[in-house]
C-alpha positions as a printed Julia matrix, in Angstrom:
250×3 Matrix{Float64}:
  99.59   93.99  109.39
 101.48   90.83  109.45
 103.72   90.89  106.18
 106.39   89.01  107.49
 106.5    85.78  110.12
 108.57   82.98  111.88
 108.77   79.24  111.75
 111.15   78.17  114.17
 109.64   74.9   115.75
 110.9    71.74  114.7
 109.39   70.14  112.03
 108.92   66.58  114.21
 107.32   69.08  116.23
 105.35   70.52  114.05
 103.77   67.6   112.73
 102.28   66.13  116.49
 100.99   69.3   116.86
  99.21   69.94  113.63
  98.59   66.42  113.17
  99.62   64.88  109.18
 101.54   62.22  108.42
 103.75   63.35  106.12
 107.84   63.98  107.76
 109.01   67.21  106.12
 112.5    68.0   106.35
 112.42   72.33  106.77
 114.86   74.81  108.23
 113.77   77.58  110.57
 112.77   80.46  109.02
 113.03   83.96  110.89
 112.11   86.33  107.69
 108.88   84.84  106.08
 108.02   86.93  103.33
 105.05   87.37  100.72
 105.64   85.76   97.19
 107.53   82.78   99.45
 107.13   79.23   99.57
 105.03   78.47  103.41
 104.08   75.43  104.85
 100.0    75.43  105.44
  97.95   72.43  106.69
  94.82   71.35  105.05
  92.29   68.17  104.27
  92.82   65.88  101.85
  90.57   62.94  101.0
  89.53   63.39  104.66
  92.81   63.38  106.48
  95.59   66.5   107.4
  97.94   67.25  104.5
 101.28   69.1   104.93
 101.7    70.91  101.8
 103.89   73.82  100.37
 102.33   77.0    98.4
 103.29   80.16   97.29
 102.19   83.27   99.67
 100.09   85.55   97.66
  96.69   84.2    96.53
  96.08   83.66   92.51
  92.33   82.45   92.64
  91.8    80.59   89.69
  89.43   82.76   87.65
  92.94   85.03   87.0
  93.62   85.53   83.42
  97.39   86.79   84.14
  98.75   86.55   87.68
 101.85   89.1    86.41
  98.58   91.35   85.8
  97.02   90.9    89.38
  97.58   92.32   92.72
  99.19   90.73   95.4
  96.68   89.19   97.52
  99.02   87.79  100.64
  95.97   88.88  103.54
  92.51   89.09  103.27
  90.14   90.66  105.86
  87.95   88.57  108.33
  84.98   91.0   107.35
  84.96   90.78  103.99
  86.03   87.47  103.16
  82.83   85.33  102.33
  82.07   88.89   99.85
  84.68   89.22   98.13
  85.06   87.39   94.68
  88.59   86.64   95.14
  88.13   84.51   98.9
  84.61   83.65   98.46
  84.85   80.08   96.9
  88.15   79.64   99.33
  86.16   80.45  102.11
  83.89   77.6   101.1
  85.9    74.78  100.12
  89.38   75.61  100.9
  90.11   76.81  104.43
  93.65   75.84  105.68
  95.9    76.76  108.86
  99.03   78.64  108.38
 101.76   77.44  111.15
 103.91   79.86  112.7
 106.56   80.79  115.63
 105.44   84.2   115.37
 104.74   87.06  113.25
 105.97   91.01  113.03
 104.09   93.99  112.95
 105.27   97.76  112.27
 104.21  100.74  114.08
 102.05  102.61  111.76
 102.09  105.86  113.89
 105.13  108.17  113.06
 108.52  107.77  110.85
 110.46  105.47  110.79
 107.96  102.59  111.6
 109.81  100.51  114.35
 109.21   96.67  113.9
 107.9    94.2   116.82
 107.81   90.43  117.17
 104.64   89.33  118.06
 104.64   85.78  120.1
 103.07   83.27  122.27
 104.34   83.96  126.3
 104.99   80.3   125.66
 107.24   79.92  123.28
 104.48   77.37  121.71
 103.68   77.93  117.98
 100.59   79.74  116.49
  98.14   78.59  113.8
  96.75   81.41  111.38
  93.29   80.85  109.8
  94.51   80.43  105.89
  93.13   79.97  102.39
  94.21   78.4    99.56
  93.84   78.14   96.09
  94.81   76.35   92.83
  95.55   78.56   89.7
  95.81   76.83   86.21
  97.84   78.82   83.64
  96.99   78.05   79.42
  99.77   75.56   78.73
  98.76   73.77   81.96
 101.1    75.16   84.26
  99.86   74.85   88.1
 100.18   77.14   91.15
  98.97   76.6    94.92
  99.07   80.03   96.92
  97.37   80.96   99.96
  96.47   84.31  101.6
  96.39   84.83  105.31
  93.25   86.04  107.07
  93.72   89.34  109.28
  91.15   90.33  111.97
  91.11   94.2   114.09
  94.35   94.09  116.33
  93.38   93.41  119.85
  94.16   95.79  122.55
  97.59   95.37  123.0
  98.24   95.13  119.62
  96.42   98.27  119.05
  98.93  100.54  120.14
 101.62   98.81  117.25
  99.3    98.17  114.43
  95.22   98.69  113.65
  95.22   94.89  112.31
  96.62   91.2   113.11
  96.37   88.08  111.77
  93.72   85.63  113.2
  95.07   83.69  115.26
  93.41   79.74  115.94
  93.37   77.56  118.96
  94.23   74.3   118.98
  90.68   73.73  119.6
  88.85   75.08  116.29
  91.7    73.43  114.25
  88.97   70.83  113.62
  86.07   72.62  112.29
  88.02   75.09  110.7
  89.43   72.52  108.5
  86.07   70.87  107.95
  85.16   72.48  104.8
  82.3    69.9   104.26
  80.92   70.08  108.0
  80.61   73.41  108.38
  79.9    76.21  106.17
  82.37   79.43  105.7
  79.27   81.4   107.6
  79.62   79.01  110.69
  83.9    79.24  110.12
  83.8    83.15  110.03
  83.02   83.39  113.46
  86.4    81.92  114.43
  87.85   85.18  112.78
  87.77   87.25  116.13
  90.86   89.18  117.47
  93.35   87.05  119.52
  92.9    87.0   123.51
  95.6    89.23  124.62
  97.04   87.72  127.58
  99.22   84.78  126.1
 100.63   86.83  123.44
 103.17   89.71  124.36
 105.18   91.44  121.41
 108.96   93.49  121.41
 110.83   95.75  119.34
 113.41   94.07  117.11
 115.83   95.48  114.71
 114.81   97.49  111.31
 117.23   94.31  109.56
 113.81   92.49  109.56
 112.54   95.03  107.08
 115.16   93.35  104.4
 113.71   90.46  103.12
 117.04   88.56  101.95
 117.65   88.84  106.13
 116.73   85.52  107.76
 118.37   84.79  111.2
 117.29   84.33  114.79
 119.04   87.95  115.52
 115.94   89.32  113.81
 113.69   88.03  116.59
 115.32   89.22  119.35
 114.36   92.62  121.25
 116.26   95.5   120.06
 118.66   95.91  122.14
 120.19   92.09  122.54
 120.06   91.93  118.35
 122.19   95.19  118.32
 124.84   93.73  120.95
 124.25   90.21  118.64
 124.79   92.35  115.1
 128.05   93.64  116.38
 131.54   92.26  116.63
 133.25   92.1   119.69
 135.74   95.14  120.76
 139.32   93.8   120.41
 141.12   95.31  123.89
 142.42   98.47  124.11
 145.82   99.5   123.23
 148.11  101.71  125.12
 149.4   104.65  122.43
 152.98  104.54  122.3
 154.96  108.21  121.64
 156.67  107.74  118.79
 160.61  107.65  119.06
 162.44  110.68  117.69
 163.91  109.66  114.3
 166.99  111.88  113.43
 166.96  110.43  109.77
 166.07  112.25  106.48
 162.57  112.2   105.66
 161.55  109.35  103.46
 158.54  108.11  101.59
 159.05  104.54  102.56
């Protein structure tokens, strides 16, 4: 259920569609991984904010983060309930831009990856939220956790869960922590509409983390013929001339 995404869009790109002002400078990214730095969007003094965090919420009542579990997704049904979203949910929603996203089969062995994508080609926003964690000796760390709803019907035969997917649309109120309240925000959480999405199978290399190349988002088939080298031509075996010499070593 969506541990691993894309960002492939431009960043100048990026920024009409999300809307801030600020002109980050990032690479594509075709392995995103928990634990990572990820761009999110959120408000700031009342305007859109680009900003960088670590993925894998730490909310800041955590004594030890090295002690505490991973929190990278949190569930659209639970999250104005549980301790650990609850305040997030209430002050600090953000969107999570993204190409894309991969989910695994979880029916049989071994669990065959997909790529999960807009028919479009146009990126996705997930419904985020962030937090700031502040260590003893004043140390500071900005995470976010991604929020996953039930997998829609076509994603249903792939994966029981996705991650909840935004339009353009509810950017806005999403955002508006002030506005509106996290009860009023949770009803964005619904499963994606299937038809603009469709999803492939891609190559197990995505299930390496240290992998990061557009190979990895390409259906099976065209990443194996892109993985491997080209076949040098054929050569015609030549019979070997009779050698009436001594046997040697050399």
């Amino acid at each position: 259920m969506c541990g691993r995404y894309a960002i492939t869009t431009a960043p100048e790109a990026m920024r009409r569609l999300f809307g801030y002002p600020e002109q980050p400078n990032f690479p594509p990214r075709y392995n995103v991984a928990p634990t990572q730095p990820v761009p999110i969007v959120r408000v700031s003094q009342g305007k859109r904010q680009f900003a960088l965090m670590r993925w894998g919420l730490i909310p800041a009542w955590v004594k030890d983060p090295r002690r505490f579990a991973l929190l990278h997704l949190g569930r659209s049904e639970s999250v104005n309930e549980k301790p650990a979203f609850r305040n997030a949910m209430k002050r600090r929603r953000c969107l999570v831009p993204a190409d894309g996203f991969y989910e695994w089969t979880e029916r049989g062995e071994p669990k065959r990856p997909f790529f999960v994508k807009q028919k479009s080609g146009e990126p996705i926003a997930f419904a985020g939220l962030w937090e700031t964690w502040m260590g003893p000796n004043g140390e500071e760390v900005e995470s976010v956790a991604i929020i996953t709803t039930p997998a829609n019907q076509m994603l249903s035969a792939i994966a029981e869960r996705m991650p909840a997917i935004l339009p353009p649309q509810a950017f806005e109120l999403w955002l508006d922590c002030a506005g509106v309240d996290s009860e009023t925000a949770a009803a964005f959480l619904l499963p994606a509409p299937e038809a603009p999405l469709e999803a492939h199978e891609v190559s197990t290399a995505v299930n390496r983390a240290a992998n990061d190349g557009p190979e990895l988002i390409l259906p099976v088939a065209a990443s194996e013929v892109v993985a491997q080298p080209p076949a040098s031509p054929a050569k015609r075996s030549r019979k070997p001339k009779p050698d009436d010499r001594q046997t040697s070593l050399f």
